[in-house]
XYZ file of C-alpha atoms in Angstrom:
598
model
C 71.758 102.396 56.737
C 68.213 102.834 55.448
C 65.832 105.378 54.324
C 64.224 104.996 57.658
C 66.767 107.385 59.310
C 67.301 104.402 61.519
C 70.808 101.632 61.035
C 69.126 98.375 60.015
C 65.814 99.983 60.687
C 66.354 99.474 64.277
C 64.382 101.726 65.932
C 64.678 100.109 69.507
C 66.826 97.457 70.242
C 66.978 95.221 72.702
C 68.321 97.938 75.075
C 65.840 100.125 74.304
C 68.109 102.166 71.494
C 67.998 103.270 68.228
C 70.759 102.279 66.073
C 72.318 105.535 63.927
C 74.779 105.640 61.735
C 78.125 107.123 63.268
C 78.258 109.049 60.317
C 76.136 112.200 59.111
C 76.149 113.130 55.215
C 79.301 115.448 56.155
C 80.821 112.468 57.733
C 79.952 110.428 54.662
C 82.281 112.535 52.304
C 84.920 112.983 54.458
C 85.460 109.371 54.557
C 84.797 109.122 50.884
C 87.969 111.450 50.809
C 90.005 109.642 53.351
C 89.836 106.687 50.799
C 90.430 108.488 47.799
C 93.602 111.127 48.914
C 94.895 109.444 52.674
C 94.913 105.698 50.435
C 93.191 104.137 52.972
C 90.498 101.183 52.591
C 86.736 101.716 52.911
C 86.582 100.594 56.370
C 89.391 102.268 58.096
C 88.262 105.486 55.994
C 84.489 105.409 57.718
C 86.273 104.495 61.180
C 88.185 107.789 61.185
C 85.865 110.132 59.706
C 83.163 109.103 62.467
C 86.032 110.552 64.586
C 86.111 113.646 63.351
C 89.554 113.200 61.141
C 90.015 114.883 57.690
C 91.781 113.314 54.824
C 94.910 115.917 55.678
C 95.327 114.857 59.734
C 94.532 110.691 58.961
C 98.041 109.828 58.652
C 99.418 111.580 62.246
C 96.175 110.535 63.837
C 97.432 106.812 62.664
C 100.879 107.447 63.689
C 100.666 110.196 66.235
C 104.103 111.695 67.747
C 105.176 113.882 70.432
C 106.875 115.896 68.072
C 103.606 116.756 66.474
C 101.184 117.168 69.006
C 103.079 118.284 72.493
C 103.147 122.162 72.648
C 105.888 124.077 74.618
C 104.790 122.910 78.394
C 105.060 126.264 79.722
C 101.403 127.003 78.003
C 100.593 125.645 81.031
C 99.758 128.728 83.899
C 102.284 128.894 86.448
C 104.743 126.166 84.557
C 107.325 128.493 84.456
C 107.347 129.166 88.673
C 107.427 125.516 89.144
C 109.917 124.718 87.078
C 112.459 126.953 88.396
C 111.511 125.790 91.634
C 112.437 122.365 91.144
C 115.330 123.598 88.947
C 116.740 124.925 92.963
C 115.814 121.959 94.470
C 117.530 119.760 91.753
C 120.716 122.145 92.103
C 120.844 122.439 95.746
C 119.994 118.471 96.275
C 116.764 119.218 98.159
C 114.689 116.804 100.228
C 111.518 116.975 98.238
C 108.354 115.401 99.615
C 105.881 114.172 96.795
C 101.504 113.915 97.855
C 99.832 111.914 95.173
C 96.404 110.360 95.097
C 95.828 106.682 95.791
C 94.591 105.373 92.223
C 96.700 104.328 89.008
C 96.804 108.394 87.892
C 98.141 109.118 91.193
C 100.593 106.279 91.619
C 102.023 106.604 88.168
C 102.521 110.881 88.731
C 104.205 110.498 92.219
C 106.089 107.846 90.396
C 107.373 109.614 87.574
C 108.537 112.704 89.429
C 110.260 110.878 92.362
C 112.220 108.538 89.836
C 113.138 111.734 87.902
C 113.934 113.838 90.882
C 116.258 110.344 92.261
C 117.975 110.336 88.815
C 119.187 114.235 89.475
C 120.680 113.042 92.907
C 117.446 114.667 95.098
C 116.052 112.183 98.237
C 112.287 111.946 97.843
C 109.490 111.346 100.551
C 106.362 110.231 99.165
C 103.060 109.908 100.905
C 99.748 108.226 99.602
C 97.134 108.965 101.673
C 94.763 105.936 103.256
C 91.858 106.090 101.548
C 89.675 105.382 104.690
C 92.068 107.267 107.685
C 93.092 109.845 105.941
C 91.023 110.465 103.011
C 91.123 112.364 99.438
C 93.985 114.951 99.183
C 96.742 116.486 101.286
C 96.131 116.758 105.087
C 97.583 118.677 107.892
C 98.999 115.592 109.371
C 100.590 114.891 105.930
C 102.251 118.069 105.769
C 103.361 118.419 109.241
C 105.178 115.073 108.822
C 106.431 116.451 105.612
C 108.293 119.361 107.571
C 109.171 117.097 110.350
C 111.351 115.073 107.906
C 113.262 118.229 106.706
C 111.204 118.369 103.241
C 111.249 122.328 102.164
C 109.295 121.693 99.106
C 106.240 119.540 98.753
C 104.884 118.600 94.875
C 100.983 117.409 95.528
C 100.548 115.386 92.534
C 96.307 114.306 91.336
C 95.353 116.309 93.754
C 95.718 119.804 95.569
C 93.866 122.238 93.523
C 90.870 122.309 96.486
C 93.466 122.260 99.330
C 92.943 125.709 101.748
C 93.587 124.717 104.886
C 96.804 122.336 104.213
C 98.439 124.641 101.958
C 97.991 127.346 104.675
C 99.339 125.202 107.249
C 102.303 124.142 104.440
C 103.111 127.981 104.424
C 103.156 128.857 108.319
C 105.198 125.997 108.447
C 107.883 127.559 106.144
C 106.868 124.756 103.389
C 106.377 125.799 99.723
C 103.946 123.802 97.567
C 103.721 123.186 93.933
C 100.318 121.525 92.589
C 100.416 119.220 89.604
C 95.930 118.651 89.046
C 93.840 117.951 86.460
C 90.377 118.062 88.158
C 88.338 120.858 88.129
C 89.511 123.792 90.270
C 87.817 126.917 91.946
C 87.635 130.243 91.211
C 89.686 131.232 94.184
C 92.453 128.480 94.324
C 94.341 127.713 97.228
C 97.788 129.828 98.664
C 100.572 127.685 96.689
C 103.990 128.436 94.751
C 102.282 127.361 91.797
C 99.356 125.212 90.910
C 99.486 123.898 87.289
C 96.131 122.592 86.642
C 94.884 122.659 82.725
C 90.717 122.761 84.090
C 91.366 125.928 86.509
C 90.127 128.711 85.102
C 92.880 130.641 84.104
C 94.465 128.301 82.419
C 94.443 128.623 78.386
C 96.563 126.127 77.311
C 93.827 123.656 75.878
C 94.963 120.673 77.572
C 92.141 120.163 79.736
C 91.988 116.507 78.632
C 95.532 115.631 80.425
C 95.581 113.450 83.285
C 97.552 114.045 86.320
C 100.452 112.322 84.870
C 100.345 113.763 81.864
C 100.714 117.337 83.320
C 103.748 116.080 85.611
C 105.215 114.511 82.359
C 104.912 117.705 80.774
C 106.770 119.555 83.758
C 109.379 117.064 83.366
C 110.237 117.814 80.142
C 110.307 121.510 81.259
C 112.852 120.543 84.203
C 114.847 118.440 81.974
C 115.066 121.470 79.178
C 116.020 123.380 82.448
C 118.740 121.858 83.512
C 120.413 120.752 80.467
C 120.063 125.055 79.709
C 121.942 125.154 83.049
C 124.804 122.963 82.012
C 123.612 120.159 85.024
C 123.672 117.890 82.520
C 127.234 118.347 81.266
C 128.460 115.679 83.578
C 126.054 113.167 84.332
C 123.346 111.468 82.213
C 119.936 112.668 81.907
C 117.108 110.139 82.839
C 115.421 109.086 79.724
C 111.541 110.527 79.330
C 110.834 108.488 76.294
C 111.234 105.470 78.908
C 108.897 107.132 81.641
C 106.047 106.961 78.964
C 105.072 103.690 80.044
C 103.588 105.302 83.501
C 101.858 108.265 81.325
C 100.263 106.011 78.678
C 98.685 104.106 82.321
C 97.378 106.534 83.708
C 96.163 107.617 80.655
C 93.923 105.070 79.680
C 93.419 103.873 84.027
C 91.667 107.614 84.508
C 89.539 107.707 81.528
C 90.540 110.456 79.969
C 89.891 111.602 76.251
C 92.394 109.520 74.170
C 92.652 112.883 71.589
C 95.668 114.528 70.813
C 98.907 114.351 73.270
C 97.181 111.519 74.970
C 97.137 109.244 71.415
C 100.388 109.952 71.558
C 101.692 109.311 75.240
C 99.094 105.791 74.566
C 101.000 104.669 71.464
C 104.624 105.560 72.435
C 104.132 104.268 76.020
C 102.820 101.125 75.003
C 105.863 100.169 72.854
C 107.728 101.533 75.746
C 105.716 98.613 77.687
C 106.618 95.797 75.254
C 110.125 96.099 76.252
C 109.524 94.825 79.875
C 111.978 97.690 80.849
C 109.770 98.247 83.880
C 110.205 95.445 86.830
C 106.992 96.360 88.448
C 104.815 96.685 85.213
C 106.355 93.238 83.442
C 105.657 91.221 87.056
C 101.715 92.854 87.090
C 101.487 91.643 83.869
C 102.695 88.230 84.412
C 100.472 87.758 87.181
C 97.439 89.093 85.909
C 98.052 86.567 82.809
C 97.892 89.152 80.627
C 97.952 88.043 76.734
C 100.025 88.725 73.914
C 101.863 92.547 73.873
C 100.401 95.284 76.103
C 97.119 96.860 74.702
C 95.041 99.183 76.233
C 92.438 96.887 77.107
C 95.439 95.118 79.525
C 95.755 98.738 80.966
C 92.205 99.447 81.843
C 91.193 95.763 82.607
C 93.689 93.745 84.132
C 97.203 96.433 85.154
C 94.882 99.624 86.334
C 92.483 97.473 88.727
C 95.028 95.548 90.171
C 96.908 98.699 90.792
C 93.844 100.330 92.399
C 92.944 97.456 94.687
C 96.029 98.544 96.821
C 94.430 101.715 97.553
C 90.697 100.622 97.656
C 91.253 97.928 100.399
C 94.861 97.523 100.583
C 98.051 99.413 101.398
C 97.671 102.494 99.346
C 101.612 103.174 98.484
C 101.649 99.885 96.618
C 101.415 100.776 93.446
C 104.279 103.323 93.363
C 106.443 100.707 95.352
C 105.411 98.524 92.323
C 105.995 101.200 89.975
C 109.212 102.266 91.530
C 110.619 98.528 92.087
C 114.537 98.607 90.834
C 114.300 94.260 90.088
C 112.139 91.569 89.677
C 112.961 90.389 93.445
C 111.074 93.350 94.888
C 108.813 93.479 92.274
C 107.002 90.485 92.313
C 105.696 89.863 95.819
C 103.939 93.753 95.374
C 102.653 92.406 92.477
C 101.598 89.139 93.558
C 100.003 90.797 96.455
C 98.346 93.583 94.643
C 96.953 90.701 92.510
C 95.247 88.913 95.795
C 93.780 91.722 97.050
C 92.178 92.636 93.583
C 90.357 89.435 94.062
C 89.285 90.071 97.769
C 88.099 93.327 96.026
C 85.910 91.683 93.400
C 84.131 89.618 96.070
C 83.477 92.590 98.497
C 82.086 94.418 94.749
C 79.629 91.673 93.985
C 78.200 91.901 97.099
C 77.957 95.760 97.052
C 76.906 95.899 94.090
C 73.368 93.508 94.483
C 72.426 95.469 97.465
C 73.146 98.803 95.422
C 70.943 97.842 92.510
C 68.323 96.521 95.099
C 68.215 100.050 96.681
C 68.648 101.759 93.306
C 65.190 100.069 92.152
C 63.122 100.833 95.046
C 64.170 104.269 94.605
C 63.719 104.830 91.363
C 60.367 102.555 91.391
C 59.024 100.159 88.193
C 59.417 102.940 85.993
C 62.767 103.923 86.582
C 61.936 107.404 86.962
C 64.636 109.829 88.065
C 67.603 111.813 86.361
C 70.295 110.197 89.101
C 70.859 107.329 91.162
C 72.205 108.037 94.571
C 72.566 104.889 96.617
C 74.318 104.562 100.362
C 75.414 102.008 102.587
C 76.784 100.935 105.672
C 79.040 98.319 105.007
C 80.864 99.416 102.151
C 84.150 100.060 101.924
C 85.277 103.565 100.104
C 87.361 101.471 98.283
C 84.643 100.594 96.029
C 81.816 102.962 95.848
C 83.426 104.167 92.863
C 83.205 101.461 91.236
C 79.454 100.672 92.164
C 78.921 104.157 90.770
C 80.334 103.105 87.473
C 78.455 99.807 87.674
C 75.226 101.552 88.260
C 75.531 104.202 85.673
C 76.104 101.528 83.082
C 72.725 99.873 84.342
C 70.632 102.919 84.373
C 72.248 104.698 82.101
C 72.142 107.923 83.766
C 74.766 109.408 86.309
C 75.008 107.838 89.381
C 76.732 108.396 92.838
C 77.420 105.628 95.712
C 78.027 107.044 99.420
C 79.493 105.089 102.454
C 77.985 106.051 105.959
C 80.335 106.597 108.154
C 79.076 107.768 111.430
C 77.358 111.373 110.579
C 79.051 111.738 107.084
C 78.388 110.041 103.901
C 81.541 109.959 101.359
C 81.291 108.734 98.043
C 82.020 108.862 94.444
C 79.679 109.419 91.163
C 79.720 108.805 87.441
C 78.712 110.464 85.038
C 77.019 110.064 81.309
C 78.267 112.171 78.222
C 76.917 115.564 78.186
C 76.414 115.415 81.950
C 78.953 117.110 84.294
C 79.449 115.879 87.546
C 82.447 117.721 89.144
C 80.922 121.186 88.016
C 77.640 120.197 90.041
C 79.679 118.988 92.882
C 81.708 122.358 93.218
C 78.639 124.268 93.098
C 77.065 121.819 96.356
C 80.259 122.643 98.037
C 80.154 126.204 97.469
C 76.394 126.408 98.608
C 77.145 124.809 101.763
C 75.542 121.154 101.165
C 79.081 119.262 100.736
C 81.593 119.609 102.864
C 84.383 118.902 100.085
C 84.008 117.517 96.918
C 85.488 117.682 93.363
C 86.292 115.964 90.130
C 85.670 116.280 86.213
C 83.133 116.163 84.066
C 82.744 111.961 83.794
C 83.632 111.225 87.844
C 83.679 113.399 90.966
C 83.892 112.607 95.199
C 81.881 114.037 97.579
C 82.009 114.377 101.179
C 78.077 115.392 102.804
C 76.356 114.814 106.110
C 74.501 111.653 106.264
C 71.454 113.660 107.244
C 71.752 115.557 103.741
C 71.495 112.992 101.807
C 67.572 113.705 100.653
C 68.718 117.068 100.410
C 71.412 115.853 97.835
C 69.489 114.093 95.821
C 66.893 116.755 95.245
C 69.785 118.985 94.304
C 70.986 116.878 91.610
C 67.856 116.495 90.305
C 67.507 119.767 90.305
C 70.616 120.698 88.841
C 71.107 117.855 86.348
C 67.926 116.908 85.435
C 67.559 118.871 82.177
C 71.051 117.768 81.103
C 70.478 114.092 81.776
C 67.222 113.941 79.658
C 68.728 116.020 76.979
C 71.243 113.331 77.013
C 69.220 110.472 77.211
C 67.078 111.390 74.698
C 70.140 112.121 72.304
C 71.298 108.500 73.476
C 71.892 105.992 70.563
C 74.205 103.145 69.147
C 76.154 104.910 66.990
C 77.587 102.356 64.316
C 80.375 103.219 62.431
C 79.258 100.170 59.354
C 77.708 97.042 58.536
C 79.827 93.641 58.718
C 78.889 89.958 57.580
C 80.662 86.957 59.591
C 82.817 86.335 56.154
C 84.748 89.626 56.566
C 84.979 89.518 60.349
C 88.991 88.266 60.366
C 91.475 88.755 62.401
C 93.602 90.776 59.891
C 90.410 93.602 60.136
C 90.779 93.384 64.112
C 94.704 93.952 63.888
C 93.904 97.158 61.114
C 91.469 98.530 63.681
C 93.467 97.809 66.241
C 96.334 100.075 64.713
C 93.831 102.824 63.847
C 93.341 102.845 67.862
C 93.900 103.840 71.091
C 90.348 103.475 71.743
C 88.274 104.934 74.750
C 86.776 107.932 76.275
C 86.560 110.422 73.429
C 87.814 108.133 70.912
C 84.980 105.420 70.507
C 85.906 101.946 69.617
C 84.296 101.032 66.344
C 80.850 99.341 66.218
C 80.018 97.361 63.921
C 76.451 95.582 63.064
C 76.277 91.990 61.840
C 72.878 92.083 59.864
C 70.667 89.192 59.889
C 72.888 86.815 61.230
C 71.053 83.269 62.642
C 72.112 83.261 66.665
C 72.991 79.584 66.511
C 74.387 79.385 70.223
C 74.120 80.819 73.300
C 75.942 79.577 76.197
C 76.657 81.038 79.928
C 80.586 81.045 80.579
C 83.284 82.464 83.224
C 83.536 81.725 86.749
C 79.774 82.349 87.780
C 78.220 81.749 84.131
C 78.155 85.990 84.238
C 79.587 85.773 80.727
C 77.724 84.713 77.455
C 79.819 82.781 74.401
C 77.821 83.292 71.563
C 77.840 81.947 67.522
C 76.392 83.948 64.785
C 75.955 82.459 61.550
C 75.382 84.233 57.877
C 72.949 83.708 55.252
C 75.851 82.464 53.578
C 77.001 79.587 55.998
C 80.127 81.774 57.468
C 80.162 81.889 61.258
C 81.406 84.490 63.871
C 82.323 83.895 67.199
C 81.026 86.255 70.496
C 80.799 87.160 73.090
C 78.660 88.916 75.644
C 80.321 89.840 79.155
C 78.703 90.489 82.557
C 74.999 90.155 80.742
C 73.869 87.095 81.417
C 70.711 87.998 83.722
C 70.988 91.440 82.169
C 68.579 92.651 79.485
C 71.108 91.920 77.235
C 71.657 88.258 77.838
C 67.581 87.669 78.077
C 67.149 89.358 75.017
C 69.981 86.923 73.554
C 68.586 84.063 75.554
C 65.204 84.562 74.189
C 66.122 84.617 70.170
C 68.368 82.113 70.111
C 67.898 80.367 66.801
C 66.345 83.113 65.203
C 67.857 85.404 62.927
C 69.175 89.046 64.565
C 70.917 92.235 64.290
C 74.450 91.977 66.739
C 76.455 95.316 67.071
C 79.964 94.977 68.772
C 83.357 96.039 68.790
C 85.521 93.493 66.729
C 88.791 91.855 69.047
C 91.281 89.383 68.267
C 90.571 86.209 70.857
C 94.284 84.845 71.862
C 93.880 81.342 72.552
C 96.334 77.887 72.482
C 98.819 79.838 70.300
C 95.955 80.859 67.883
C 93.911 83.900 66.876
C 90.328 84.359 66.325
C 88.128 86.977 65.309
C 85.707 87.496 67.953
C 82.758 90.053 68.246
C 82.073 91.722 71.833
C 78.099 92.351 71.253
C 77.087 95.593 72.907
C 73.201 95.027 71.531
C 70.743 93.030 69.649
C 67.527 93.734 67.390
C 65.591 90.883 66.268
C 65.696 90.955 62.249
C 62.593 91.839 61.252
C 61.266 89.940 58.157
């Protein structure tokens, strides 16, 4: 820090950010007293009290349980009516048909209740929708097949809480429909049984940051008390939840969602769940996808949940629960071997997108980059991936962004959103004034569903209705570095003590950390098309550190890196353990650079 205000003095970096520190003078003590009364070091100390942990909850937040931090599940509105629900369909031996969504969250909820419901003795049907034929959510095609195959109970799992017309359908049918959501939901929610949703309105329970299959988990444990409370138990064995947490810790970290609270925990208890290989479908992904050493949550997010999600962005959308669901290794690995080729056809058809989506984001938001979205359309790309050119482009412009397919006379599409920004409220309120046809999401990523002649029309109305939010935001914008770092004390024992004081992601930062005055001795272009930069950073004292830089080469990032090669810099990054040959390494992923100032 400095007296400047400003980490390092950097008042724009490379990027174009100030540097601050993580902490605030409040911040400051509680880490001083993290040290002093939790016993831990300096480091670890100034890592949790930039998260907003006090000396009294570092210890759980280090070793978080279930039996600390899940509450009784029927909190949840309208728990109670779905679990006795299923209760009668578990007793009677009911044909239950499951909806889910077709990405990792939705895979890994329909797969946890139809193994469940299987284990009690019920048949399960379950549908995942084709992302292109069929679309987001249940349909009336979907449920009329339901009741055609006997089903007299449908569970709509990541998805539902928007869904009128099917539901109505679902009822004149004779059909009755439970709803396990965690998007956003409207004031007047669809005719069901019972919709448990944490982010409807009504709810109170607090658990808003849940994914999908962390609400299903939750009603699980509900059915399970259930039933053992109704003596079902008393002669068979219960399926074992602890072992489903590998699916919940997934999704968890696949959707994005706010690793606080029960979601530390389902992370941290399904991941040891993981390193047991208990799974056939998980163990195979991760074999193919080459994953290294025991699962971490970077596997999850980077290699498993992609690979998982290419089955529904270009593939066969009920892959990944087949995966999921596979009983041996023999079924198992052609899914996964398959799910693994078509993640690669998916990465070609991305680069592609993606340089005619930046193209068109430029010319529309001119030299000057002027704007408070980016909404970009095209003809030729699948749905599969617009969500992930959304999330590409928000990363580049740093503001929310939103990336349509044309399809005749509608555009569908997907956006992403900044911190302090929220998406799925501003798509509600388009579908409610009659621009979208459908839409919904969260806060961070929402879909929408408009006519193609609309789309000016759409863009002026998120202008309109974000633009005060996004500058607020942007203007707030800066690295936020939790200390400073030299090469010397850069190990791989510091990356293993992080590591432990993780998960890490959406509302639980990963550490940054800023290497000061460090001589950038290489710079070199790596990976398949030289998008990657491997970097070496070297002290006043001698002591090197090894980087690296992904997907900036021919980024601002990778010119700026380019250009002071040689001289001495400021690097911030989040510090990793590099698994290579049988040996670790300390290795910095650089998220900026300043040039050192003399």
């Amino acid at each position: 820090m400095s007296t400047s205000g400003y980490f390092l003095d950097v008042q724009s970096s490379a990027l174009g950010r100030p540097w601050r520190s993580r902490l605030d003078p409040e911040g400051e003590l509680r880490a001083l007293a993290i040290a002093q009364i939790g016993g831990q070091d300096e480091l670890i100390a100034r890592v949790l009290a930039g998260r907003g942990v006090g000396p009294e909850a570092a210890q759980r937040h280090l070793d978080p349980t279930l039996r600390d931090l899940m509450p009784d599940p029927f909190c949840l509105r309208d728990m109670e009516a779905a679990t006795e629900r299923l209760r009668r369909a578990v007793e009677c031996g009911e044909r239950v048909a499951i909806f889910g969504d077709y990405d990792v969250d939705g895979a890994c909820s329909a797969a946890l209740l139809s193994e469940y419901l299987t284990a009690c003795g019920c048949e399960t049907v379950v549908h995942i929708p084709d992302r292109v034929t069929e679309g987001y959510g249940p349909s009336a095609e979907a449920i009329a097949d339901f009741a055609a195959k006997g089903a007299k109970l449908v569970v709509t799992v990541d998805c539902g809480a928007v869904s009128r017309e099917p539901f109505e359908l679902a009822s004149r049918l004779g059909l009755e429909v439970i709803v396990f959501d965690h998007h956003q939901a409207p004031e007047t929610l669809p005719q069901t049984l019972a919709l448990v949703d944490p982010n409807r309105e009504d709810d109170l329970s607090g658990l808003g940051h849940l994914c999908a299959a962390g609400v299903v988990y939750m009603a699980l444990v509900a059915l399970n008390r259930a039933l053992r409370e109704a003596g079902f138990w008393n002669a068979r064995q219960a399926p074992d939840l602890i072992a489903a947490l590998d699916l919940v810790a997934l999704a968890t970290v696949a959707d994005v969602v706010p690793l606080i609270g029960l979601n530390r925990a389902f992370v941290v208890k399904g991941l040891a769940v993981m390193r047991q290989r208990r799974r056939p479908g998980l163990a195979a992904l991760f074999d193919v996808a080459g994953a290294d050493g025991p699962p971490r949550p970077y596997h999850l997010g980077f290699l498993i949940g992609p690979r998982i999600n290419a089955g529904g962005r270009i593939g066969d959308a009920a892959l990944g629960v087949r995966l999921l669901t596979a009983a041996d290794d023999l079924e198992a690995r052609p899914i996964a071997v398959e799910l693994d080729r078509l993640n690669r056809i998916r990465q070609q058809i991305e680069i592609a997108a993606l340089a005619e989506a930046e193209a068109e984001a430029l010319m529309s938001l001119g030299l000057e980059e002027r704007g408070a979205t980016v909404v970009v359309a095209g003809q030729t790309w699948p749905p599969g991936v617009v969500g992930l050119l959304a999330a590409r482009l928000k990363e580049r412009f740093e503001r929310p962004a939103f990336a349509l397919t044309l399809a005749g006379a509608q555009a569908t599409g997907s956006g992403r959103s900044i911190a302090g920004v929220d998406l799925g409220r501003a798509v509600r309120a388009a579908v409610e004034s009659g621009l979208a046809i459908k839409g919904g999401g969260h806060a961070m990523a929402a879909g929408v569903t408009l006519a193609s002649e609309r789309l000016g029309e759409w863009r002026a109305f998120l202008e309109e209705r974000l633009g005060e939010a996004v500058a607020k935001a942007r203007a707030d914008a800066g690295l936020a570095v939790d200390a400073a770092l030299t090469a010397n004390a850069a190990t791989p024992a510091l990356a293993h003590r992080l590591e432990a004081a993780g998960p890490y992601g959406s509302g639980n930062p990963e550490p940054v950390f800023a290497l000061p005055r460090h001589r950038l001795a290489e710079v070199m272009p790596v990976g398949a098309g030289g998008d990657h930069l491997r970097l070496k950073a070297i002290a006043g004292d001698g002591q090197a550190v090894e980087a690296m830089a992904f997907r900036a080469a021919g980024k601002k990032l990778g010119e700026a890196l380019a250009r002071l090669r040689g001289a001495p810099v400021h690097l911030a990054g989040a510090l990793a353990v590099n698994r290579y040959g049988g040996r670790e390494r300390a290795q910095l992923r650089v998220v900026d650079v300043a040039e050192a100032v003399r």
